Short mmCIF file of C-alpha atoms and ligand atoms in Angstrom, two decimals:
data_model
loop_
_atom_site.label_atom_id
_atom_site.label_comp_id
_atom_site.label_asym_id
_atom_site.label_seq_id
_atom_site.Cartn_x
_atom_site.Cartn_y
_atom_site.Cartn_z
CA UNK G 1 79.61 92.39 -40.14
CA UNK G 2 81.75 89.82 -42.32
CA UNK G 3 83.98 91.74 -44.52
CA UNK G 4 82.50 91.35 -48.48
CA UNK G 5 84.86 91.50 -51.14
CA UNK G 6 82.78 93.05 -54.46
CA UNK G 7 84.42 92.63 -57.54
CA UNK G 8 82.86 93.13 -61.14
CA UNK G 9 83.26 89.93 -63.04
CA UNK G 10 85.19 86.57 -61.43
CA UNK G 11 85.47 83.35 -63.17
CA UNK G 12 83.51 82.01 -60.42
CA UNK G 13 83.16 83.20 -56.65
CA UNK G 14 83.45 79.93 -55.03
CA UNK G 15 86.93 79.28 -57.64
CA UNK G 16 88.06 82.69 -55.76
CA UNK G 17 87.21 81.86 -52.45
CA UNK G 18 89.15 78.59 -52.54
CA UNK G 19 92.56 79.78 -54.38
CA UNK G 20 92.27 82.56 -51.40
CA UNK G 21 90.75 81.09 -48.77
CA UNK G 22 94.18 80.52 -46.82
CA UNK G 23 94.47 84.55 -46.92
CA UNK G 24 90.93 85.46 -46.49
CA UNK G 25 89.49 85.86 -42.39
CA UNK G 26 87.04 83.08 -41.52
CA UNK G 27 83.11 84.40 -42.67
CA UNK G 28 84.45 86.44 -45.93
CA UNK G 29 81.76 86.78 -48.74
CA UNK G 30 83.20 87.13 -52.44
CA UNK G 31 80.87 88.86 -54.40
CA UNK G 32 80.56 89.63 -58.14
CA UNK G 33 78.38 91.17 -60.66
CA UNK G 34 78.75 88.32 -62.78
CA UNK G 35 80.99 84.93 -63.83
CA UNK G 36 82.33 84.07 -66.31
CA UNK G 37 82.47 80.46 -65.26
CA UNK G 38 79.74 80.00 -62.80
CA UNK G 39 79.88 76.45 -61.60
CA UNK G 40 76.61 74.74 -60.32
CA UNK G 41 76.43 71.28 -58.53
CA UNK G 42 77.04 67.77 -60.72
CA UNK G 43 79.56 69.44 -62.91
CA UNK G 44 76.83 71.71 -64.57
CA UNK G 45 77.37 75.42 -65.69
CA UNK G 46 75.82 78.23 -63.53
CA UNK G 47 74.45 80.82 -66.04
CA UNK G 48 75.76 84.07 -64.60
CA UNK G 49 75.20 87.32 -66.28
CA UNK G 50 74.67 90.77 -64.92
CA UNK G 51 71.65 91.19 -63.25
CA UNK G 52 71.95 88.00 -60.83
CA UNK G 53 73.65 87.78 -57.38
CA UNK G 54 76.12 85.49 -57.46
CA UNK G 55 78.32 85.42 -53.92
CA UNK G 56 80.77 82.78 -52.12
CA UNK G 57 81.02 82.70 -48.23
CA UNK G 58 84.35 81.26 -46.95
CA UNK G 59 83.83 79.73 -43.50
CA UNK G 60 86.70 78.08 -41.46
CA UNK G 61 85.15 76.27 -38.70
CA UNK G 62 87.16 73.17 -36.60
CA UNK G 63 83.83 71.97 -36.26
CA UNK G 64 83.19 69.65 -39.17
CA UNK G 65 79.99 67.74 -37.89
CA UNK G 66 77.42 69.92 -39.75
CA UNK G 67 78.65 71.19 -42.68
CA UNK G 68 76.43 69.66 -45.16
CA UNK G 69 73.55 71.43 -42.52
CA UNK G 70 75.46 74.80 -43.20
CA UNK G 71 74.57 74.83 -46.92
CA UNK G 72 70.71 73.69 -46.08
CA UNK G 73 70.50 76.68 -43.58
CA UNK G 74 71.65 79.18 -46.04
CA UNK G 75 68.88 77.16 -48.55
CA UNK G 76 66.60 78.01 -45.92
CA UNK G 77 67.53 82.08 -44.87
CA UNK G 78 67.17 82.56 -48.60
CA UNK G 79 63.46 81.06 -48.74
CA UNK G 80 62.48 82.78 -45.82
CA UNK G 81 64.21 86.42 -47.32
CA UNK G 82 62.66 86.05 -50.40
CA UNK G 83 59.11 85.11 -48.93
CA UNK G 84 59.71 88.79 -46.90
CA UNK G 85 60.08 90.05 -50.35
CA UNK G 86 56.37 88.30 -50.98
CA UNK G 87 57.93 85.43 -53.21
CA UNK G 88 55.86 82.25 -52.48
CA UNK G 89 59.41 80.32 -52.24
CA UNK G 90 59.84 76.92 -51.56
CA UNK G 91 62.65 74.23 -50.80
CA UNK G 92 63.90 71.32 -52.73
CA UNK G 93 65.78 69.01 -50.62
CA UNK G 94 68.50 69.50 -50.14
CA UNK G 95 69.26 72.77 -51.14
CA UNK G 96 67.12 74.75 -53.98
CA UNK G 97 64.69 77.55 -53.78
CA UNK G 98 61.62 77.15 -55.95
CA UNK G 99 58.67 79.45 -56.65
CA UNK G 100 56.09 77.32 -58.54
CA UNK G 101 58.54 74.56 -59.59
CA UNK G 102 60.62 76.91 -60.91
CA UNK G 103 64.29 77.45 -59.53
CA UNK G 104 65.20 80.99 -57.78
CA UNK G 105 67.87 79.92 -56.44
CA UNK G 106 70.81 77.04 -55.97
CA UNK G 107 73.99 76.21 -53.90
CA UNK G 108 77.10 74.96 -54.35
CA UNK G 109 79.28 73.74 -51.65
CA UNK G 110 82.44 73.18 -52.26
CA UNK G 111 85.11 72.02 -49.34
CA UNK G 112 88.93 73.31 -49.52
CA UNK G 113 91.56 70.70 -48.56
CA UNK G 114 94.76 71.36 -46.92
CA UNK G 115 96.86 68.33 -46.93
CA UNK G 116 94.21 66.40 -47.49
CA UNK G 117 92.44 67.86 -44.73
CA UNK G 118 89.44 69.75 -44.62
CA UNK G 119 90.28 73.33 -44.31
CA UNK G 120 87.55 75.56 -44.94
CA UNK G 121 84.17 75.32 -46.45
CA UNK G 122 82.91 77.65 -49.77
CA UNK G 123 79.18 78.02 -49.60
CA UNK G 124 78.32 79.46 -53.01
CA UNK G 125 75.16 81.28 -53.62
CA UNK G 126 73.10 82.26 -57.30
CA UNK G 127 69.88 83.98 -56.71
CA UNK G 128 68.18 85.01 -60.34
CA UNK G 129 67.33 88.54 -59.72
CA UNK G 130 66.95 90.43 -62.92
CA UNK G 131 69.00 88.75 -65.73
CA UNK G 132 68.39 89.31 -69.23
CA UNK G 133 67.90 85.40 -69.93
CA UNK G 134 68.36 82.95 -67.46
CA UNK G 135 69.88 80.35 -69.30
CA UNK G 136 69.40 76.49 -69.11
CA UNK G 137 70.43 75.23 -65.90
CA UNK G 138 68.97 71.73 -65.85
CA UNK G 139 65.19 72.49 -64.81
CA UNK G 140 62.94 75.63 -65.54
CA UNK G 141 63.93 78.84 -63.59
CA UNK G 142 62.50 82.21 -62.51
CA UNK G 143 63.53 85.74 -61.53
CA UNK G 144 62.70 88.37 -58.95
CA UNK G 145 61.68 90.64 -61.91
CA UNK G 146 59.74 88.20 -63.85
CA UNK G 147 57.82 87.86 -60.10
CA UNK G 148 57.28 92.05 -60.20
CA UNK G 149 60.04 92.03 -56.65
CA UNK G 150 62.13 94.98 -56.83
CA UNK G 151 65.65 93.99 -54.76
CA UNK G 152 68.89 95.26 -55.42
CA UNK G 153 71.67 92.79 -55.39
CA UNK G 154 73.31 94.59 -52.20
CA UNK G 155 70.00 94.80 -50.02
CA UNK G 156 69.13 91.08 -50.75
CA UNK G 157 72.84 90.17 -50.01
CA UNK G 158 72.46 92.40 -46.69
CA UNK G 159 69.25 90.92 -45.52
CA UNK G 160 70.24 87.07 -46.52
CA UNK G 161 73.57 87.53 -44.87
CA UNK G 162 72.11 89.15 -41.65
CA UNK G 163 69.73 86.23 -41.16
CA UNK G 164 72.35 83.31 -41.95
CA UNK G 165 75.38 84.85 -39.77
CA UNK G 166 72.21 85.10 -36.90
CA UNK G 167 71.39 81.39 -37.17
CA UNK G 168 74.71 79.85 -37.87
CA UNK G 169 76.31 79.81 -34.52
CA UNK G 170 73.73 77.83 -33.11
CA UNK G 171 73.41 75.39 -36.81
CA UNK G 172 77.64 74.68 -36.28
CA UNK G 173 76.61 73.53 -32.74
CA UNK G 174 73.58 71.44 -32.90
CA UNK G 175 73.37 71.10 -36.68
CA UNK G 176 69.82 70.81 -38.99
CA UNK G 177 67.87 70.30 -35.39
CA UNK G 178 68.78 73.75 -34.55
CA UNK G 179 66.50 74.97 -37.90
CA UNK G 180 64.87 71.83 -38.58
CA UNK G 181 60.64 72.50 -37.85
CA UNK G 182 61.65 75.37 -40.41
CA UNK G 183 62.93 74.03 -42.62
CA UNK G 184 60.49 71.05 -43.40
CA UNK G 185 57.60 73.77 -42.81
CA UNK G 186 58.66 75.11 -46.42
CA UNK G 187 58.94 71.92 -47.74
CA UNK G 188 56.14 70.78 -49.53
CA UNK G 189 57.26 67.25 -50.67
CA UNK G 190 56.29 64.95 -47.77
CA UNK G 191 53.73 61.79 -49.05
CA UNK G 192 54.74 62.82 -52.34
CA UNK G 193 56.18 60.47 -55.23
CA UNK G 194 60.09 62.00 -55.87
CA UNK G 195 63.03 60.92 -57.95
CA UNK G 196 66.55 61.00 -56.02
CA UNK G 197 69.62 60.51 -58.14
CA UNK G 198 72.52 59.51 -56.25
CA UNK G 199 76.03 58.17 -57.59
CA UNK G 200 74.74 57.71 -60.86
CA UNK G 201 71.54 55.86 -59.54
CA UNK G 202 68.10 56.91 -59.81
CA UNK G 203 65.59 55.45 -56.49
CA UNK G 204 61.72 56.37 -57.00
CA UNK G 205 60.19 56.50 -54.03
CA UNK G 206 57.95 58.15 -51.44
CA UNK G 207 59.18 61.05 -49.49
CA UNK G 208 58.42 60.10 -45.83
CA UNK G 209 60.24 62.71 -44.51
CA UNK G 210 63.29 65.36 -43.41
CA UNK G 211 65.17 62.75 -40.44
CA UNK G 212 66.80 65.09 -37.64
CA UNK G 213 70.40 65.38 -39.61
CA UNK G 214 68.65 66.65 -42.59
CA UNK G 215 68.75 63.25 -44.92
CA UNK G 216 65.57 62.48 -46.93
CA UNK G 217 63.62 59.28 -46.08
CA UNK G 218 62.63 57.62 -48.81
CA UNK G 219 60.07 54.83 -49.19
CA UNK G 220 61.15 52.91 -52.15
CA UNK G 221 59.19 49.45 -53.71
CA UNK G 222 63.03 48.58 -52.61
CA UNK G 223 62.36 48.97 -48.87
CA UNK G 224 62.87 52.54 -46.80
CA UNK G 225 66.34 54.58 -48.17
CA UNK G 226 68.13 57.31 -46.58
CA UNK G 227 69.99 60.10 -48.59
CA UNK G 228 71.95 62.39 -47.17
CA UNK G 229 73.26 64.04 -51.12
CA UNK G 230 71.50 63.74 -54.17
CA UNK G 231 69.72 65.51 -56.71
CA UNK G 232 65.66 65.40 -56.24
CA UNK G 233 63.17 65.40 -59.15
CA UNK G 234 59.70 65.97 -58.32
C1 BTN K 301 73.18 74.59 -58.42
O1 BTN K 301 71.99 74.70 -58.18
O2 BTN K 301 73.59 73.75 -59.25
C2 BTN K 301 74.16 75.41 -57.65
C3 BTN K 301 74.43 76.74 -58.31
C4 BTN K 301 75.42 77.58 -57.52
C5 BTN K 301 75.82 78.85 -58.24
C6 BTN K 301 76.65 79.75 -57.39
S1 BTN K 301 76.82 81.36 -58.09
C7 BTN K 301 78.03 81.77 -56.92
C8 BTN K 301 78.90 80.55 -56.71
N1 BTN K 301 79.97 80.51 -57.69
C9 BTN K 301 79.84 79.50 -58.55
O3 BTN K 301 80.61 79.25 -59.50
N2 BTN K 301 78.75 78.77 -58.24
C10 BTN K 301 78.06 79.30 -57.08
#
């Protein structure tokens, strides 16, 4: 098992992981009971108070082929450990868990340079558990508890972290095709009409699918577009 660091409050477990990622061994999870200074993707803040599971995972791999397909397979082990729990969870390309439309969970991925070399890779992980109030964070979200699921923080941490170490050898070796039928099985936006904001544009289009590497395939008035970041908007 990795080694997990628990702490009670952090600024923000992917802020720790980097500052001591040179120290920490390759596959160590930072975990805290809550941030001060939760960070979520496009600059926005991650609302983290007590109650939530908020966790980092520090991975130091040579291989740098796959990373963004690291962050969609941990998107993925959390759908499928959360639909054990009974949660009808879904994804958002590329990497949010939705019940109903409503966010569960999000990732932020964050890369730590060396020289200006990659060095390690900081996938960080907020799953709404049981917090008070969830807070704005860009879209309407949902809880565990406002679903009736009774986790702990720990056992959904232990079960989410026992699935992704499982799949990840074989995801750093052969990247989103090692996970991909998944994936797009719990994806419910093919043939439907989607938003993707990238670099500060916006392309409406058709979702025609997931391609092999894990980019969306868009059919735009514009022609057929292929994203491989963004932020989608059903
Ligand atoms: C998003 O959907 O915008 C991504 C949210 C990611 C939040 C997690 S909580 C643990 C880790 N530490 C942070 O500061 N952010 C990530």
């Amino acid at each position: 098992m990795p080694r997990i660091l628990h702490f009670p409050a952090l600024n923000s477990t992917n802020a720790y992981a980097k500052e001591h990622a040179r120290e920490l061994e390759n596959g160590t999870v930072v975990c805290a009971e809550e941030q001060t200074a939760g960070r979520g993707r496009f600059n926005r803040k991650w609302f983290s108070a007590k109650g939530g599971l908020y966790f980092s995972v520090l991975l130091k791999t040579e291989n740098t082929q796959y990373l963004p397909n690291l962050t969609q397979l941990m998107a993925l082990c959390i759908c499928q450990t959360v639909r054990e729990l009974g949660v009808p969870a879904q994804l958002k390309w590329p990497n949010d868990v939705l019940v109903n439309g409503k966010k569960l969970s999000g990732i932020l991925s964050e890369a730590v340079l060396e020289n200006n070399r990659f060095y390690a890779l900081v996938i960080g992980v907020g799953i709404n558990i049981r917090q008070p109030d969830l807070g704005h964070v860009g879209q309407p979200a949902v809880s565990l508890g406002e679903l009736h699921i009774s986790v702990t923080a720990r056992e959904l941490l232990n079960a989410l972290l026992a699935r992704f170490n499982a799949r990840l050898p074989k995801a750093l070796a052969e990247g989103f095709s090692s996970f991909g039928q998944e994936y797009k099985a719990l994806f419910p936006y093919i043939g439907q009409t989607v938003c993707i904001t990238a670099a500060d544009r916006q392309h409406t289009g058709t979702v025609r699918d997931i391609s092999s590497a894990g980019t969306l395939l868009l059919n735009t008035p514009q022609g057929p577009k292929e994203f491989s970041i963004g932020d989608m908007n059903a």
